[in-house]
């Protein structure tokens, strides 16, 4: 039994010695980062950018990953606050929690910039030191809808599968209930309807963000709905690529004899377009090979830099109100999306643009 | 562990390893954080953070004592959180699940506990009377609860809860968080149950040797069922506390908590071979893992390494548990 | 067999100490080829430690082991097996879901090489297994599933496995503990066959009668020392017991002074819900009486007493205690009507291994010791548990010691204390002295005699005929689930018990069933 104690102690001492180093520099500016889940590519990129910026500016960054657990995120916030950390970069697990997070930070006289998951209006109203530095998830869905609208306007014959009057779509979702899943899905569906399409959902299911699950799902659907769908819409690139792989394997291409030939001139070798979100390097490579049709870049660098600069200005200058961050100015007038739709807090909103990545411009996104 | 440990320092440490480890960790962390982790605020944070897990660990701890396991814990807590939250939303919230509903706080509390009770009965029935292996039975009910959570919430967040409801978990009695008081009540109740009632002795007997328990006149099936029911009730209340504390719930609430709770019970000395485990040990297990979480967050240890350390500790605890049982 | 035969195995001056205990002191042991050498001693005498040193499971502190004149230091059982030294354990090491031949050739399957692949050659394995079976005159289908054949056949397969390794030394640890009389005879046939093939057998057993049937030589250990080695014909049971316990034990059983009084319990036409179990059994039990129940394996003795106690369902018949039909449904009812059951399988169905003495003693009495508030009256519980264990002289460091660290005999005393604490009138004891060493057996017998004298009624199921005869007022014999007779007074002889026990030749019937 004494061994157990020894293990605990050893682990603690090693961990302590290795990481307590940061604790020594008391004069340093400290910024806390509460990150919802680095399992997701965007969030992981976001965290990496933060770390790089912190190093560059000589800031001590205490970055905590809550692995999708709202309760854990709250605990992490409490711990950092009790330690005297005042300024935060927050990627919350859910919009509904941002109000409480802001209140707790405000009570310590601090401030925060929220990215990725948009904060509630209530959260921004807690005080002037709370900012939106994000491109809301729903915008990714809207851009997907926009890309597809352009595609089908250019190739109306591509709507002929299944119901010829409707846009027959297959959806691959991320983990159900995950904010990115909910917002992206709702926005792309609404966007297509708003663009005048009659949306017919041929099949939809979760593949938990994973390429392999998506591929298996797509294999099944191909067996059941071959020729009955016009498009495959995925919540992220990983799943989109899984679907692409399935379609290629099944020979669901313009020319089965030469699967690398784009016969109908729509920019892809597959019979139907597949779209994702994230613009990962693998996805862009796939676009170069004319497999994946398009994706959406949620700008991790832009969001992370904007949020970091806001937090840094608050920490060093006391306030960031009205100042530029990452070259962006705060909104001067409300737009029609929450929370930037409320005039009272519009001045706290920095909207980082999303970028459509299409066959026309994908080259700009290759590293 | 030697049976005839003489009253020496070594004997004391060996008998109360869990407690000694915890105290040593507190001291070491205190030094590393230059006293920061010893302040009242830190203790309050730690206690609040671990309260919900404590309920889960107490429930699953009792089940493990009977040689069972419960994988449904996290999802049942999550479902209870969603159901209770849905009945506690502010009536003027436009995205409420039941817009305009304005109920006294007791209603969501009872509903949340009810969810736990139902799942406890279901699990207990499958394990005790259906003779399903607990791992499989609760794997099934875990999946069912996860599905119900998604269906019930339409996969969106149930937020904007009434202040009166939020106070249940967020309030303080002097310096003591309400959550701590609930845990204390549960601990006291279960301690009396396990140590001072025939019910409790029977739980140990069933875990120690189910056949011998039957020969001793114990209604093994019925008693097993009761243990799962009790655990379910604890989960139900844990779900209520979780939604009250977070002020929201969604389909991901409680996700994977079963693993934390099982780990805490195991670190706290509950043996998976059955028949062994103490309430105090379970609480120390919860606090130990909590302190590790807390300490590493405080020290700014990268989250990835936190998982590594936690995993190592769970494995060492189980390894030592097996040594003892052998 | 002349004594100047070279020994196949010699162990010289083996010593082994554990913290606080000298488990083996300068033990020497010689084994001649083509002999059966019995190794005897009470539990804890050092037999298993000696064997574990031989097989390299324990590292000996001192001494030397020679096999065929060469120094042998085996690192594991596997190592020993490859040198032709094999052990048949009391608990058989079989893989029930694999075939007989797969079990025998486990880990060294015959293979066929096809290109880069080594495939298992089932045909060859079957024919090799067939040859082994022929050699040992056994009729076991090589492709049959191990789990579907009887224990005795499984054991025979383990012996066949040893033979397949060309074993020159085979150690058998309590090989007959779960065999019927007929199966024992079959085992002895196999052992004699091994002996005729010049294999040496070390035979570890408690059962005197078997020893004198099969052994050529007998070695006796006591307290970690080798106290005697002698040809079997120079010894008898009393001498052997003397050697084992180190004191005169001509009195193996205490005098049962109790005189049976009025009828306490009547069992009428009791029939099991299981068709293959007991049928239509009637008997009565008097106050202060010890009623023995004898019979062979498969006679359904355990099933009968467990049914009376409510552990197994019955379809017909009644149990009356002091004239009241108690209609037992559950164990709780049985306990409430004043019965206690000490099960045959002490480890599996008796003790709660990790719980302490107090908890083990008090478990069935908790109802009685719970107050109106629902709390246990710990003070009374502790007091009564302690008194009970003191009464039966349980040897334990403290009342908080987990029962698993006690010896078999002391565990049994705790179980007796457990049931006496429920204040029973009737105590059912199923094989009360199984796996207990000679000294502790005597103490259990004394407890039984005292309880009878105090007016308690006892039912004792036993497979050991001397025990039945020595301790019971009357002996009821079962055969294939039927009562075949009750013996009292001078009728209680081994011959009479055997005659009643084998009345329906049920053993043959069982053999067919099993294979």
XYZ file of N, CA and C in Angstrom, chain C residues 116 388 466:
9
model
N 4.467 -21.257 -45.948
C 4.950 -20.563 -44.756
C 4.072 -20.833 -43.529
N -19.573 -17.189 21.113
C -19.754 -18.394 20.306
C -18.408 -18.951 19.868
N -16.085 -44.423 8.443
C -15.736 -44.463 9.874
C -16.366 -43.298 10.637
